GROMACS .gro file of C-alpha atoms in nm:
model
  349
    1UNK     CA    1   0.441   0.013  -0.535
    2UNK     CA    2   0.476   0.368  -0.391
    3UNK     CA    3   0.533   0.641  -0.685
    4UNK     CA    4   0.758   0.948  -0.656
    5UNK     CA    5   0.750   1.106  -0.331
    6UNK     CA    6   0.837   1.434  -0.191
    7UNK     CA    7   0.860   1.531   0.152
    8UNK     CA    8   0.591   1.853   0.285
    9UNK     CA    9   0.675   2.154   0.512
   10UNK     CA   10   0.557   2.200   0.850
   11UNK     CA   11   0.338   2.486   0.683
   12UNK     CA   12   0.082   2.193   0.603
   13UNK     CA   13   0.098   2.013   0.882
   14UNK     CA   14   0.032   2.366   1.064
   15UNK     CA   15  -0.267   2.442   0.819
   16UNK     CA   16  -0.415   2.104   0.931
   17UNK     CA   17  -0.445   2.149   1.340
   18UNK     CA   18  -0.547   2.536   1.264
   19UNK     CA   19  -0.824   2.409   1.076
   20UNK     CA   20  -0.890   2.090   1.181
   21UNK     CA   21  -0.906   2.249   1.557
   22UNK     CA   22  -1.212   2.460   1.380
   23UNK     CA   23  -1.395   2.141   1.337
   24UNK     CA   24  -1.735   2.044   1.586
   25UNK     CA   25  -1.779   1.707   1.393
   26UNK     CA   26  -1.701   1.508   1.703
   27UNK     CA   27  -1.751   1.627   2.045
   28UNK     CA   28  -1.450   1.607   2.241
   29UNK     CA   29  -1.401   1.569   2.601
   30UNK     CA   30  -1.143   1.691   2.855
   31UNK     CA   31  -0.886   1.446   2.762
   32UNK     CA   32  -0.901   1.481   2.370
   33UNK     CA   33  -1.090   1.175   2.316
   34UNK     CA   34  -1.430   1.158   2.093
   35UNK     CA   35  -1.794   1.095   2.219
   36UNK     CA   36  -1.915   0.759   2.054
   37UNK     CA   37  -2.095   0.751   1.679
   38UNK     CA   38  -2.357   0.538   1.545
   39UNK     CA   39  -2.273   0.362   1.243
   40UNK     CA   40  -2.470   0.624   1.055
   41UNK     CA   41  -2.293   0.905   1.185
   42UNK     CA   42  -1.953   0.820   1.053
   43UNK     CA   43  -1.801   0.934   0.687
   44UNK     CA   44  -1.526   0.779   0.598
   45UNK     CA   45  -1.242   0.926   0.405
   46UNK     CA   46  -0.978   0.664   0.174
   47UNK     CA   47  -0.704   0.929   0.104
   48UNK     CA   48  -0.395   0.763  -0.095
   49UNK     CA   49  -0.135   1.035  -0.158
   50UNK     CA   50  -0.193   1.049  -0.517
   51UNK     CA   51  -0.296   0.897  -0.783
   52UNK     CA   52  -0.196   0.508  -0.913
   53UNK     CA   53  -0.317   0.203  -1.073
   54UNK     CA   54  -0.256   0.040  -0.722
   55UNK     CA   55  -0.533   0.246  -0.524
   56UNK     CA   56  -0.812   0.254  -0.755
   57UNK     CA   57  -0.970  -0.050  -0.629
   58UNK     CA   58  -1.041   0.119  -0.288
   59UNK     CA   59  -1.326   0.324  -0.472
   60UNK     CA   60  -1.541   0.006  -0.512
   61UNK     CA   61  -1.401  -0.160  -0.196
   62UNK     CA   62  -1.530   0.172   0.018
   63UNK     CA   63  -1.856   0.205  -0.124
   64UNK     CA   64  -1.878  -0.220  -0.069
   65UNK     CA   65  -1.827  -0.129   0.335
   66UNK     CA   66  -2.055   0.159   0.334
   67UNK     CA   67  -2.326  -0.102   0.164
   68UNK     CA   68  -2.216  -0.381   0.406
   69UNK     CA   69  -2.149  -0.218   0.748
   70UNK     CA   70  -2.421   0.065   0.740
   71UNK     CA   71  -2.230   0.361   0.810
   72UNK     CA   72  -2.261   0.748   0.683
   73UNK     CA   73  -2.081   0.798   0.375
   74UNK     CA   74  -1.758   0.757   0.198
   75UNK     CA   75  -1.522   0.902   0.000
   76UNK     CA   76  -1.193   0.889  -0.202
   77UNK     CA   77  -0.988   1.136  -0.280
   78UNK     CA   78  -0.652   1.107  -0.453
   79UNK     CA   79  -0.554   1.451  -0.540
   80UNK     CA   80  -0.235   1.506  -0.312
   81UNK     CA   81  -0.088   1.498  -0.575
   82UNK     CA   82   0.227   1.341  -0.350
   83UNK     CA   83   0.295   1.610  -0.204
   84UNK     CA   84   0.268   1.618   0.183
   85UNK     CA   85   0.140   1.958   0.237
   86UNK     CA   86  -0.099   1.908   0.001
   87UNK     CA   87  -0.219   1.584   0.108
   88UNK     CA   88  -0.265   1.772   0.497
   89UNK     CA   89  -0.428   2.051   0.284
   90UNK     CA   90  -0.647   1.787   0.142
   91UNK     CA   91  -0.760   1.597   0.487
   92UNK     CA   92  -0.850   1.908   0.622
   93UNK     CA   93  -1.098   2.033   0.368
   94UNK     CA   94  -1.244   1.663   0.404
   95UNK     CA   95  -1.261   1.711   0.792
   96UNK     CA   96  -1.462   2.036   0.691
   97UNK     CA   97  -1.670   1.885   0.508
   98UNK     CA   98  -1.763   1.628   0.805
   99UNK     CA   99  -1.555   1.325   0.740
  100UNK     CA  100  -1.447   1.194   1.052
  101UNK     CA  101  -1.267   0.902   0.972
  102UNK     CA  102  -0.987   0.841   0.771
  103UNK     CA  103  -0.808   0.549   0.612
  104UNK     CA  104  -0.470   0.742   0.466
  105UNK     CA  105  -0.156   0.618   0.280
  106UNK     CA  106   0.095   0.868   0.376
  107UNK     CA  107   0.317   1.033   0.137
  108UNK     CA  108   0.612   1.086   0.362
  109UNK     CA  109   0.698   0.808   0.576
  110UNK     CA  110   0.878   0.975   0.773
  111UNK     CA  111   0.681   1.256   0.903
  112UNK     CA  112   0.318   1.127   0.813
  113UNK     CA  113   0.276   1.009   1.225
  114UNK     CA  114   0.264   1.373   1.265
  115UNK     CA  115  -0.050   1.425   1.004
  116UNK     CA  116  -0.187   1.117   1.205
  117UNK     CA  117  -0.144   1.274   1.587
  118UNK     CA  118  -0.284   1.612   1.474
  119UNK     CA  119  -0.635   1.433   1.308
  120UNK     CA  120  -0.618   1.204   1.626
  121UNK     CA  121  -0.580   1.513   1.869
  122UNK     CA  122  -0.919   1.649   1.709
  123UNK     CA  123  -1.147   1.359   1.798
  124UNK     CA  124  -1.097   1.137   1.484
  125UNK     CA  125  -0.978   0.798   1.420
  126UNK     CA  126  -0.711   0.737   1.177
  127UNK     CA  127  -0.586   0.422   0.956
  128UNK     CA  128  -0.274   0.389   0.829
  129UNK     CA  129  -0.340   0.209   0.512
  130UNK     CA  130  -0.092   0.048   0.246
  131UNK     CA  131   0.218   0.200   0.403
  132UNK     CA  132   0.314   0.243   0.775
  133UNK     CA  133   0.521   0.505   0.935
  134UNK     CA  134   0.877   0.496   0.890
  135UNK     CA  135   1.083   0.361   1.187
  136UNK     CA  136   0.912   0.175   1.497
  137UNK     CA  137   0.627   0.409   1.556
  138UNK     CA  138   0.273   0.418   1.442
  139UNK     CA  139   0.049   0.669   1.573
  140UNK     CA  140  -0.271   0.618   1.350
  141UNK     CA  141  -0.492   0.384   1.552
  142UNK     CA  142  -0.365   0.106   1.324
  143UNK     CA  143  -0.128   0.013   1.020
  144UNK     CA  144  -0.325  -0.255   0.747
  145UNK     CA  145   0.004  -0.277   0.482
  146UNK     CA  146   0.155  -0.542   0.305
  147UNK     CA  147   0.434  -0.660   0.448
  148UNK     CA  148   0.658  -0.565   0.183
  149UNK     CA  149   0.995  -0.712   0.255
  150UNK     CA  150   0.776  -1.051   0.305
  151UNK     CA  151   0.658  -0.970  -0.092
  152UNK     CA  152   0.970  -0.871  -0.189
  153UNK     CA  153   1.098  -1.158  -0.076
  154UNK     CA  154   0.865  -1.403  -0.197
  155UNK     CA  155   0.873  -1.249  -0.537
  156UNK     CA  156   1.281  -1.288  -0.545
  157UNK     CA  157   1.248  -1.640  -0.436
  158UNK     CA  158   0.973  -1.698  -0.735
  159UNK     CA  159   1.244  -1.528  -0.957
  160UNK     CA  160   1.530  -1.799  -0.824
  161UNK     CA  161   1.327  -2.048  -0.902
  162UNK     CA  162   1.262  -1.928  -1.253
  163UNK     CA  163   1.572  -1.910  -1.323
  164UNK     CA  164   1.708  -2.239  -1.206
  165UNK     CA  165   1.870  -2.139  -0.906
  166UNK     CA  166   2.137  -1.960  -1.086
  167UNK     CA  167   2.244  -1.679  -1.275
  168UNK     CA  168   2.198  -1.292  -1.272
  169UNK     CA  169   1.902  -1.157  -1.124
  170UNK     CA  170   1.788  -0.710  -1.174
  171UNK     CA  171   1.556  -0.555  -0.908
  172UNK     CA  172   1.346  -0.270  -1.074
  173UNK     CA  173   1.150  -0.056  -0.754
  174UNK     CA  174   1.031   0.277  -0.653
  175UNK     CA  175   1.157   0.574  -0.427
  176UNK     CA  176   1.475   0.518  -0.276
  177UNK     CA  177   1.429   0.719  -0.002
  178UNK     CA  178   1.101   0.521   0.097
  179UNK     CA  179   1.157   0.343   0.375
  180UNK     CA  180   0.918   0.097   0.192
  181UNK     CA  181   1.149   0.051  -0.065
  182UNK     CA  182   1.422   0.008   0.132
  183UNK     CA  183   1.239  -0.303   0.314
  184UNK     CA  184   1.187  -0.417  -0.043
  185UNK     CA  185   1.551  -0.427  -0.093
  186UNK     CA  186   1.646  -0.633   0.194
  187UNK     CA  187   1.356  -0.863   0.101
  188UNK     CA  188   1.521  -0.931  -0.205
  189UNK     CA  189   1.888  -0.930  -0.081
  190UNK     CA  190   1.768  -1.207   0.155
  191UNK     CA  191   1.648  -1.437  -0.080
  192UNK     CA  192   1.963  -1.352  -0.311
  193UNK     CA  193   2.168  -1.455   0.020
  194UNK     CA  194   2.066  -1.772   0.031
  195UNK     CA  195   2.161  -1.926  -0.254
  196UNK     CA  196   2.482  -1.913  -0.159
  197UNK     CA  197   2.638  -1.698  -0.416
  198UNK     CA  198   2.418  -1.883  -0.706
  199UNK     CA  199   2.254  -1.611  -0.770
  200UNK     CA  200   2.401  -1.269  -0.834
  201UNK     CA  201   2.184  -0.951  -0.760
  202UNK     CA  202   2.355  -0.755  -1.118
  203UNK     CA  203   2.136  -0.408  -1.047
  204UNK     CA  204   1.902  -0.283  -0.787
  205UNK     CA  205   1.677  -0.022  -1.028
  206UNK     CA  206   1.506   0.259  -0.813
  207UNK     CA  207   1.296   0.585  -0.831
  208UNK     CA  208   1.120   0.412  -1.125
  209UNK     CA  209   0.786   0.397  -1.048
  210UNK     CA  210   0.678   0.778  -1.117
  211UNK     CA  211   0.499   0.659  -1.416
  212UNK     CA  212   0.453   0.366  -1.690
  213UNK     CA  213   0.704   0.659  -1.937
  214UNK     CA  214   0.955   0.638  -1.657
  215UNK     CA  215   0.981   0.275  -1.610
  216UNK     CA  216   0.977   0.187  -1.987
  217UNK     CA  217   1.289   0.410  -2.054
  218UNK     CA  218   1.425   0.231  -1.750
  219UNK     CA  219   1.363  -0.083  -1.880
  220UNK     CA  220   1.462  -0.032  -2.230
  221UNK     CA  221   1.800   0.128  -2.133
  222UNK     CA  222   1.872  -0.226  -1.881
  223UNK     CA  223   1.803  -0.486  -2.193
  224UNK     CA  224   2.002  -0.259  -2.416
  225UNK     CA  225   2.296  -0.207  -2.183
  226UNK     CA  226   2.301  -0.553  -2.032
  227UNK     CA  227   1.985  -0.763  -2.149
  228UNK     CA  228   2.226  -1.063  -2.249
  229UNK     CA  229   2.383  -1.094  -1.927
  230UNK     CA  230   2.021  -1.098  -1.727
  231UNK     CA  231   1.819  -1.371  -1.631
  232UNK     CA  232   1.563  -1.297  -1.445
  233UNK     CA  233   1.408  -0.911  -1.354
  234UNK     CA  234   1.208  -0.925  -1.004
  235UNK     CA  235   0.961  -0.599  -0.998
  236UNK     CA  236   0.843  -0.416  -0.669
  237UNK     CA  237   0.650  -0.151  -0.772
  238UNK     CA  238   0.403  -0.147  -0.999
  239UNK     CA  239   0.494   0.075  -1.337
  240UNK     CA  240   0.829  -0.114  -1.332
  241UNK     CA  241   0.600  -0.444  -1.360
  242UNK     CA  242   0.404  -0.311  -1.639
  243UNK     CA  243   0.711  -0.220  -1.817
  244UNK     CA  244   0.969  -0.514  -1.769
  245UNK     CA  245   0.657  -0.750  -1.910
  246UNK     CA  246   0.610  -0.553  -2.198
  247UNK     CA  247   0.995  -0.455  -2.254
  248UNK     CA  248   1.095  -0.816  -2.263
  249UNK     CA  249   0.811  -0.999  -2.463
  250UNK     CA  250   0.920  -0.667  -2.724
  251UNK     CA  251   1.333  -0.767  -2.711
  252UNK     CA  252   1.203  -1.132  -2.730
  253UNK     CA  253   1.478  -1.228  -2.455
  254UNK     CA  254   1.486  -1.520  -2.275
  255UNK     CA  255   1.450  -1.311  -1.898
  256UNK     CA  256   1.172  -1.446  -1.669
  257UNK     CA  257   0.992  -1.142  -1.551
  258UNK     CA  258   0.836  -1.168  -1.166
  259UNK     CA  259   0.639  -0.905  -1.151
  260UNK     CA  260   0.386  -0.743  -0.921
  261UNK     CA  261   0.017  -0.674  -0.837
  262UNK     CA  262  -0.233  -0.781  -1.103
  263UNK     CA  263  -0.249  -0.536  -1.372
  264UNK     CA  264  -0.448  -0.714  -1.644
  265UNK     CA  265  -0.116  -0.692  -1.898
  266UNK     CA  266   0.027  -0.886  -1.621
  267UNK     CA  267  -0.257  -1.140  -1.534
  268UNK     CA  268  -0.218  -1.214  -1.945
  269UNK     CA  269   0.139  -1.253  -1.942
  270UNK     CA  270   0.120  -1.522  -1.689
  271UNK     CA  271  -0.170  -1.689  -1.904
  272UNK     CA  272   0.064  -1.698  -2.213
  273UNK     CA  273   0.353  -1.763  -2.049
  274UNK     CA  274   0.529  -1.480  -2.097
  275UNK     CA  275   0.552  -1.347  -1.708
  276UNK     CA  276   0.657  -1.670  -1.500
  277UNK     CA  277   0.487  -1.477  -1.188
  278UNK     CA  278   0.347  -1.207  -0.960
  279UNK     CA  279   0.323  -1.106  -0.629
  280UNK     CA  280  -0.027  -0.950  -0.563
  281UNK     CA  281  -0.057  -0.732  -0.269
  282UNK     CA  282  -0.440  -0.688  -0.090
  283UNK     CA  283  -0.570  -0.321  -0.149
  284UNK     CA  284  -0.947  -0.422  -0.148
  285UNK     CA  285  -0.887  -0.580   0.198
  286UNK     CA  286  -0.733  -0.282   0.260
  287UNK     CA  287  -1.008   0.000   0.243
  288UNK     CA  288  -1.275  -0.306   0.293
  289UNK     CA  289  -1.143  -0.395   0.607
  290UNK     CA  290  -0.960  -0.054   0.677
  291UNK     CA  291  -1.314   0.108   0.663
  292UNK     CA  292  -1.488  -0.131   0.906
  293UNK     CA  293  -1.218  -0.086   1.162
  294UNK     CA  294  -1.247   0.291   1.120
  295UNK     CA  295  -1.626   0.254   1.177
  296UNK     CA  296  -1.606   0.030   1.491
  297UNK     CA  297  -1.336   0.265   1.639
  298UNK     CA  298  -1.604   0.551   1.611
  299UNK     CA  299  -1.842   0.363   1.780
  300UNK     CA  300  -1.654   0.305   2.103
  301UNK     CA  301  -1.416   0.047   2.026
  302UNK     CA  302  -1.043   0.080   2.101
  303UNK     CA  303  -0.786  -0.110   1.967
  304UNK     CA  304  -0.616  -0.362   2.168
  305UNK     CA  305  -0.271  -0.260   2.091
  306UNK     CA  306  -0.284   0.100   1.946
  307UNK     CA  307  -0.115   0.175   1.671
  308UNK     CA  308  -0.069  -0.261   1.611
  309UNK     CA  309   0.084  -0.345   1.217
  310UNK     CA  310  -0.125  -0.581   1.023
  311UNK     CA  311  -0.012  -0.766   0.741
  312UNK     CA  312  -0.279  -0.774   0.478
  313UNK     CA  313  -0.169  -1.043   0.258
  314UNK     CA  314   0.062  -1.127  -0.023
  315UNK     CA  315   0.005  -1.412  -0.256
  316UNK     CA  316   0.254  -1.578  -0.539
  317UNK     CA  317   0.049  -1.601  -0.889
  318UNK     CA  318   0.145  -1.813  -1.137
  319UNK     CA  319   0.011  -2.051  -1.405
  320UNK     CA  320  -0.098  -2.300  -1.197
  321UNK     CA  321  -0.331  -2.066  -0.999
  322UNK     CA  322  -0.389  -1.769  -1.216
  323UNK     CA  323  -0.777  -1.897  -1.246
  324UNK     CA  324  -0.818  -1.899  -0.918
  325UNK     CA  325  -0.580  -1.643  -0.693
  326UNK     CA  326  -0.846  -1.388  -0.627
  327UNK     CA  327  -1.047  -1.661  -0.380
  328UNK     CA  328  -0.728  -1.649  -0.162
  329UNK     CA  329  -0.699  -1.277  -0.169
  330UNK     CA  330  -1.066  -1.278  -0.071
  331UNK     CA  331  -1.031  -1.529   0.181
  332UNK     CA  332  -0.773  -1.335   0.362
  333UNK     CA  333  -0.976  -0.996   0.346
  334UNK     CA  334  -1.239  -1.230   0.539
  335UNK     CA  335  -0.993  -1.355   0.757
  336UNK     CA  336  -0.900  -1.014   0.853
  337UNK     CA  337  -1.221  -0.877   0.934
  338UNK     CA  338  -1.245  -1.167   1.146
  339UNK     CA  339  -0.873  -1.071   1.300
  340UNK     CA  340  -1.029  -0.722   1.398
  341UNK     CA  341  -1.315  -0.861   1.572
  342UNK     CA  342  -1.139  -1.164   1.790
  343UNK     CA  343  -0.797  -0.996   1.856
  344UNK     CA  344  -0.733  -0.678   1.749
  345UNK     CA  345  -1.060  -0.483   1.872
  346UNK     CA  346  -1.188  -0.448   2.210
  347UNK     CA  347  -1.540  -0.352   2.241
  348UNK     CA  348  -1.817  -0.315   2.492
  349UNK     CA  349  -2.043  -0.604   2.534
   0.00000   0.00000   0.00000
């Protein structure tokens, strides 16, 4: 799902505890922790690290949990532009403007726990949402992703099955330096494993998901170069879903696409048949949920394990529940909520 990324300087990072330091919009004490908010005091911030189809549901989904849970204000702002000094540049003009929470999908992986430590360090409470740190650390209060090698697995298993079991199977994804991507892989390589040699994995596609332009020329240059020899094209990342649906129903090859998220090209595909399935992902649970743990956290909660990973859902469409997927997505985004006050939050009575 993650588009092109590109790694920021330490200039940004820099920028962000200069001016972030500046801030008075939470009292701190001795220790660097933050004096507890009402509900009404708290403005949450839903920063993705660009723009994409995939966040744009987190607009609605924010102002929902400001409706439902009370608090301040919220906003989202996607103009990072994936670039991490930019996105720090970005989350410090928002902590200047008094948002003091912040529910952020990190554009570098690998570095983004120090973006996290420096908002954390100034009183505020952080979300890692979509995307978790690279490696074995998270140092935002908490990580609310998919669990993407369970996705990417689930979508390559939907792809063995549309194909019979058998026969040659492409993998079109994003970044290949993402360490999300990279759990995508083995996702798929797992369920490619066990069919026992069945199945042959014929081209892992990747950096792809930049734009729709990018994954179209992708796909049209696979079916030209070796569209006879495929039979079925798994998709983990959005553009690439868009375009292997469309690229196939236009060569008129017999390739079951599995594809990704619901894009409504995608969602119609399955209706006529033409896209055997897709693996949607939870980004309204994401900022809905993401936003109410944010809010609780400000008002004196802590979490139970700091910095715990939370799967927030993936779910196998196809045509036998295409009418009625979105009541499980919803049902998990309840179930979550739930999650965060039974196990994951610990609050004063």
């Amino acid at each position: 799902m993650r588009p092109f990324v590109r790694l920021g300087s330490t200039v940004g990072v820099l920028a962000l505890v200069i001016a972030a330091a500046a801030c008075t919009k939470k009292e701190e004490t001795p220790e660097g922790g933050a004096t507890a908010l009402t509900a009404a005091q708290v403005k949450v911030a839903l920063v993705p690290g660009g723009a994409h189809p995939y966040f744009q549901p987190w607009k609605d989904a924010g102002g929902k949990a400001k409706t439902d849970f009370a608090f301040g204000d919220v906003t989202f702002n996607e103009t990072a532009g994936w670039d991490q000094t930019k996105q720090n540049d970005v989350l410090t003009s928002l902590a200047a403007q008094g948002y003091n929470a912040f529910g952020i999908f990190g554009v570098a992986p690998e570095s983004i726990n120090s973006t996290f430590e420096n908002l954390k360090k100034q009183g505020f409470h952080v979300g890692s949402l979509a995307s978790c740190p690279a490696g074995d650390k998270n140092l935002a209060d908490f990580c609310l992703s998919t669990d993407v090698q369970e996705a990417a697995y689930k979508a390559a298993k939907a792809a063995v099955d549309a194909m019979g079991g058998q026969g040659n199977l492409v993998h079109l994804t994003g970044n290949k330096v993402d360490s999300n991507t990279q759990r995508r892989i083995a996702g798929v390589q797992k369920a490619v494993d066990e069919t026992g040699g069945k199945v042959k994995l014929l081209d892992t596609i990747t950096d792809i998901d930049k734009d729709l332009q990018t994954a179209q020329k992708a796909v049209a240059d696979l079916l030209a170069a070796k569209g006879s020899q495929v039979n079925a094209i798994v998709t983990t990342a959005y553009n690439p879903a868009v375009a292997a649906a469309g690229g196939v129903k236009q060569a008129k090859l017999p390739i079951k696409v599995i594809a990704i998220d619901d894009d409504p090209t995608i969602i119609a595909g399955i209706k006529a048949g033409e896209v055997a399935a897709t693996v949607l992902q939870n980004p309204v649970g994401q900022a809905y949920v993401g936003s109410y743990a944010l809010v609780k956290l400000s008002e004196g909660c802590t979490m139970a394990t700091p910095g715990v990973i939370i799967d927030s859902g993936s779910f196998v469409v196809t045509t036998a529940n295409v009418a009625t997927y979105d009541n499980d997505r919803a049902a998990k985004t309840t179930s979550l909520k739930s999650d965060f006050d039974s196990k994951y939050l610990t609050c004063a009575k």
